[in-house]
XYZ file of N, CA, C and O in Angstrom:
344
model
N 33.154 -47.471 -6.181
C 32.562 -48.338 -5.169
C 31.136 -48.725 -5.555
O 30.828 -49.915 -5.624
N 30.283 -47.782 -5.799
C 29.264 -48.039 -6.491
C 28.835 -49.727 -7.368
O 28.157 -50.746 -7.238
N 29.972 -48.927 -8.425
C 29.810 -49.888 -9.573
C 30.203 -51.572 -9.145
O 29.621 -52.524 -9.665
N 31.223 -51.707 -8.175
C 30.909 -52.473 -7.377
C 29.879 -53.635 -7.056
O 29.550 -54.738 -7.494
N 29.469 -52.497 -5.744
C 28.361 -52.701 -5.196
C 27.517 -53.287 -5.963
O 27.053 -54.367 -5.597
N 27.045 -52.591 -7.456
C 26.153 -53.256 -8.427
C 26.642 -54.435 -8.420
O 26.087 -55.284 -7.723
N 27.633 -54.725 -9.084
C 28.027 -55.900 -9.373
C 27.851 -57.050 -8.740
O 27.810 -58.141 -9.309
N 27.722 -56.843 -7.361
C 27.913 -57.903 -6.459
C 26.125 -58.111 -6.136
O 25.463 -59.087 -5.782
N 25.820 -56.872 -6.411
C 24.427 -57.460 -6.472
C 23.767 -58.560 -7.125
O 23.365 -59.656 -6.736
N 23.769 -57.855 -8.417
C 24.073 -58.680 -9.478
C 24.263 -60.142 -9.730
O 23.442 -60.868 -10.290
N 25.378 -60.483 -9.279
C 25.677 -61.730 -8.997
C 25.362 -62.555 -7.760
O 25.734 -63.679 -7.424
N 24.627 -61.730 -7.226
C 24.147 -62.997 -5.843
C 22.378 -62.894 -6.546
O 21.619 -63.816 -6.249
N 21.840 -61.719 -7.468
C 20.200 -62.474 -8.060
C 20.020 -61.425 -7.658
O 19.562 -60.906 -8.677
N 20.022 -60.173 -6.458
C 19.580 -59.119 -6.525
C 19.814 -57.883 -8.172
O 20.721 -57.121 -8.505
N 18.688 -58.201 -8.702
C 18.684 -57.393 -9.701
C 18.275 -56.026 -9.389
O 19.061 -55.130 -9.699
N 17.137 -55.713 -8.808
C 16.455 -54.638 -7.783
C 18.016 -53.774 -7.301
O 18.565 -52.909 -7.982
N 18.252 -54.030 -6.641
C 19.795 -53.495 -6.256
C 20.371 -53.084 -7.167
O 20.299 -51.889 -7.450
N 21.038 -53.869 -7.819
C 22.026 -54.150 -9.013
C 21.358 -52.974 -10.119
O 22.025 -52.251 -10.859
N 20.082 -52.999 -10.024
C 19.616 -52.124 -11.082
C 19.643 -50.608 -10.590
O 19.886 -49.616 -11.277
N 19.335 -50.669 -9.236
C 19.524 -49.002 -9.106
C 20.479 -48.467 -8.467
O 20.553 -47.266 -8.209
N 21.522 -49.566 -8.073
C 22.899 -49.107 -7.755
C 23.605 -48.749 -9.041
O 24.339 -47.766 -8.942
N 23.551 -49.295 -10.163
C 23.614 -48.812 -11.605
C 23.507 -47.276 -11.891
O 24.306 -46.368 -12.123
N 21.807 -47.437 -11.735
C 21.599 -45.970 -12.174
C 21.633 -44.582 -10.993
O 21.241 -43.415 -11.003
N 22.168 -45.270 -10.262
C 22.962 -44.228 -9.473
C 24.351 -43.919 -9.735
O 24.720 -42.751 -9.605
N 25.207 -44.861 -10.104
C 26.435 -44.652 -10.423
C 25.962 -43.913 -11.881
O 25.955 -42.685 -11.792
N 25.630 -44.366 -12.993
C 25.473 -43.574 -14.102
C 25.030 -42.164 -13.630
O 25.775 -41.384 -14.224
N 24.226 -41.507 -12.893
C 23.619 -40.499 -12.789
C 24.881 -39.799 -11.917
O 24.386 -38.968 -11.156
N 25.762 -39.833 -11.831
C 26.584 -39.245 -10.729
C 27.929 -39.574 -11.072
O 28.944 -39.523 -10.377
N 27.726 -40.010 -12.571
C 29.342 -39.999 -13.321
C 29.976 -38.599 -13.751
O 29.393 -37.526 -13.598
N 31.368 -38.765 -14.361
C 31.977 -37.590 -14.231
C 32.292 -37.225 -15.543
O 32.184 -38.082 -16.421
N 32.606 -36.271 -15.779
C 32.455 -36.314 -17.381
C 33.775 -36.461 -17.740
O 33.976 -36.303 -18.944
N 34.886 -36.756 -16.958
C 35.916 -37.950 -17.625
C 35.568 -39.096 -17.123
O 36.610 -39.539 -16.641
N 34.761 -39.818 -16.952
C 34.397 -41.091 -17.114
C 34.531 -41.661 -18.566
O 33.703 -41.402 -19.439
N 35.817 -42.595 -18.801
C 35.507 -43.166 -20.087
C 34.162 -43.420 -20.426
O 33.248 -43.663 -19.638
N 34.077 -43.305 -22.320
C 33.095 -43.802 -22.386
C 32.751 -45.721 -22.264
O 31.708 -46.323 -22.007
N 33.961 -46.150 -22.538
C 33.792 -47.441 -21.923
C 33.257 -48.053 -21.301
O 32.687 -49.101 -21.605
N 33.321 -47.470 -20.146
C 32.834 -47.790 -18.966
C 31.342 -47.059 -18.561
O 30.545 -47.660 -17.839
N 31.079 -45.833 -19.050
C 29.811 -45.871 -19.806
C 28.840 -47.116 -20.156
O 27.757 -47.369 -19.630
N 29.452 -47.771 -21.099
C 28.826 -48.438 -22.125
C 28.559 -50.032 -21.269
O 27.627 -50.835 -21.322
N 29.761 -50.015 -20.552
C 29.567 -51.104 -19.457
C 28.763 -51.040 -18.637
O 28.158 -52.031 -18.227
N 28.545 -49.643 -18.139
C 27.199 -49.993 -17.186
C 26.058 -49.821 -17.944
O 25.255 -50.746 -17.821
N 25.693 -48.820 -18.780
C 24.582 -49.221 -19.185
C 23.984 -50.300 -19.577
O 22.786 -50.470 -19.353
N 24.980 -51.481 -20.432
C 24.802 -52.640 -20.481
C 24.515 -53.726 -19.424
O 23.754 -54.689 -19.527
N 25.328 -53.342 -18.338
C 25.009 -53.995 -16.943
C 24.002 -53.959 -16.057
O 23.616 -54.823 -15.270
N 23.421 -52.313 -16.370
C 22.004 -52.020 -15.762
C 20.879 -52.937 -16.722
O 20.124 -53.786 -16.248
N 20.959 -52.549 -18.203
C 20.425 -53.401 -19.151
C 19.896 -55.473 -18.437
O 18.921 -56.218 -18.531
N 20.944 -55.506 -17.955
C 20.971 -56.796 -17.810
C 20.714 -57.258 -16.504
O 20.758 -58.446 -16.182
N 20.376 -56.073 -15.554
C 19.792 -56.210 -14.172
C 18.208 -55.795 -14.456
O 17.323 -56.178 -13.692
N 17.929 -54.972 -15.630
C 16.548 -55.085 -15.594
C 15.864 -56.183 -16.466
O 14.658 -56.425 -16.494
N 16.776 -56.756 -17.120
C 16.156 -58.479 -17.786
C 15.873 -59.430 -17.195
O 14.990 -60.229 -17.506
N 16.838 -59.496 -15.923
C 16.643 -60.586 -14.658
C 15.561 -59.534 -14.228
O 16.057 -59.412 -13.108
N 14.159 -58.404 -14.177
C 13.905 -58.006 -13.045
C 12.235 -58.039 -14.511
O 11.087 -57.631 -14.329
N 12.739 -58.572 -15.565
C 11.488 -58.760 -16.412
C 11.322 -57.623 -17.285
O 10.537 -57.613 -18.233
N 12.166 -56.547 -16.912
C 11.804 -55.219 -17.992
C 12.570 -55.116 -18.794
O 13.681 -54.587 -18.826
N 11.638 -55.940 -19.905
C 12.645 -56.142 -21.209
C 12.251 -54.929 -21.978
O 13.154 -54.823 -22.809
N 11.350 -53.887 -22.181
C 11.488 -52.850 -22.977
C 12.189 -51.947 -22.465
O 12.932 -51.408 -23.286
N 12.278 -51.435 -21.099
C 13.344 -50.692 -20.301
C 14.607 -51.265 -20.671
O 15.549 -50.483 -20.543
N 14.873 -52.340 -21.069
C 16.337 -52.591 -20.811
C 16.589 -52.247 -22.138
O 17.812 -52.115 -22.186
N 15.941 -51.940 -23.679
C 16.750 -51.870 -24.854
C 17.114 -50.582 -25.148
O 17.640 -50.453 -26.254
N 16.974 -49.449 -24.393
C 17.597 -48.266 -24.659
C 18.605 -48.164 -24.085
O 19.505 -47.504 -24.605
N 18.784 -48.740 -22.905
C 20.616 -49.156 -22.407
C 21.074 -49.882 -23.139
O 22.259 -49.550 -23.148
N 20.976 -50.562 -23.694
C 21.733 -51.442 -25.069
C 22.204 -50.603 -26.256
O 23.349 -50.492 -26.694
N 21.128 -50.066 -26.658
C 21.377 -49.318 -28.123
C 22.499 -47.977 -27.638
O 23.270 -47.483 -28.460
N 22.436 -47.539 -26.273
C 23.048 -46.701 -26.127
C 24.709 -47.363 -25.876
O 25.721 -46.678 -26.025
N 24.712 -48.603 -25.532
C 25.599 -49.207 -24.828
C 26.381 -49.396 -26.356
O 27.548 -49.059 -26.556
N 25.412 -50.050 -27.454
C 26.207 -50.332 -28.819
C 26.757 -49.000 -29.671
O 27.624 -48.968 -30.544
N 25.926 -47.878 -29.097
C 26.477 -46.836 -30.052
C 28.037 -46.244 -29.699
O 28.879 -45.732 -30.437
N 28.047 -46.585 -28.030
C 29.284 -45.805 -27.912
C 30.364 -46.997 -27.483
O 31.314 -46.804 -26.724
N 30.017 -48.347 -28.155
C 31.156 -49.125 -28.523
C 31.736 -49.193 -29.925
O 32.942 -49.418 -30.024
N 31.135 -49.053 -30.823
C 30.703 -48.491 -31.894
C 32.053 -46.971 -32.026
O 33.094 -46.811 -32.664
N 31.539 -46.432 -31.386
C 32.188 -44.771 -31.665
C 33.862 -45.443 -31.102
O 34.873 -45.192 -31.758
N 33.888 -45.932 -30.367
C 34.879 -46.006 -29.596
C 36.277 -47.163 -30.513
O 37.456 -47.017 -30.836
N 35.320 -48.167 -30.608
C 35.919 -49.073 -31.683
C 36.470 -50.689 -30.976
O 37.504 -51.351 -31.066
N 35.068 -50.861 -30.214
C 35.552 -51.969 -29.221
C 34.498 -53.275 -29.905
O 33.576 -53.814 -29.294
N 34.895 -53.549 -31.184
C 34.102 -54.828 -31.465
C 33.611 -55.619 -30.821
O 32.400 -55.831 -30.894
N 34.427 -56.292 -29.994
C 34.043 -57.571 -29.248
C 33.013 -56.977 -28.233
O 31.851 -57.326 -28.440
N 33.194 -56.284 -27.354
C 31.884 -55.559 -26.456
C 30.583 -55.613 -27.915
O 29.537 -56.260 -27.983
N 30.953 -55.047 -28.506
C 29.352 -54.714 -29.683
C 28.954 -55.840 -30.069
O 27.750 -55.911 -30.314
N 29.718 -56.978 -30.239
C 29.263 -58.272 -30.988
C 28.476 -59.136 -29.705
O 27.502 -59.870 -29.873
N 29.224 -58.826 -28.250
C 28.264 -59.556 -27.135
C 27.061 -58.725 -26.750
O 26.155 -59.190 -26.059
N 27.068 -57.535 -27.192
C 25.854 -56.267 -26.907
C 24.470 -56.760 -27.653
O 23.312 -56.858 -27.246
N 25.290 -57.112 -29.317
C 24.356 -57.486 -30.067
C 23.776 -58.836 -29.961
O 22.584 -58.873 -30.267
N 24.246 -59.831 -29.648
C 23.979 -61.183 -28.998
C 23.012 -60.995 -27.743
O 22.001 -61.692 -27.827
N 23.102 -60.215 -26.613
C 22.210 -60.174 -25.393
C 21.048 -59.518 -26.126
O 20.000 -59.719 -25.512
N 20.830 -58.570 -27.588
C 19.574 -58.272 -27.710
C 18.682 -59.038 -28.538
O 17.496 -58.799 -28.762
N 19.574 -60.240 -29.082
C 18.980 -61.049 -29.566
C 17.762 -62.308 -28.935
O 17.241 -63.106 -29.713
């Protein structure tokens, strides 16, 4: 529900929201939480703190977001990961 919630933040411009409905869901994941979906939110929080101007906050959710697409073996996620840090 959470992750959600972000989302919809998200998409109506609340980044503020979107960003710490994020890192609430990350902080209160389970440790069978794919890492996938991992990698999705960190990237998603990533991209709620770019709309919110914190572009050095947002590149350690990225690099973390590319390493465990990377491990996992999900190209296409890593090739749009690497494109948003461009």
């Amino acid at each position: 529900l959470g992750e959600l919630q972000a989302a919809i933040a998200f998409y109506q411009g609340n980044y503020a929201e979107a960003e710490k409905a994020y890192s609430d869901v990350l902080n209160l994941r389970h440790k069978d939480t794919p890492p996938q979906a991992i990698a999705n939110m960190l990237r998603n929080r990533s991209m709620a703190r770019l709309g919110l101007g914190l572009y050095p906050e947002s590149l350690p959710d990225l690099q973390e977001a590319l390493n465990i697409y990377s491990e996992v073996g999900n190209s296409i996620y890593y090739a749009q990961t690497l494109v948003m840090t461009s």
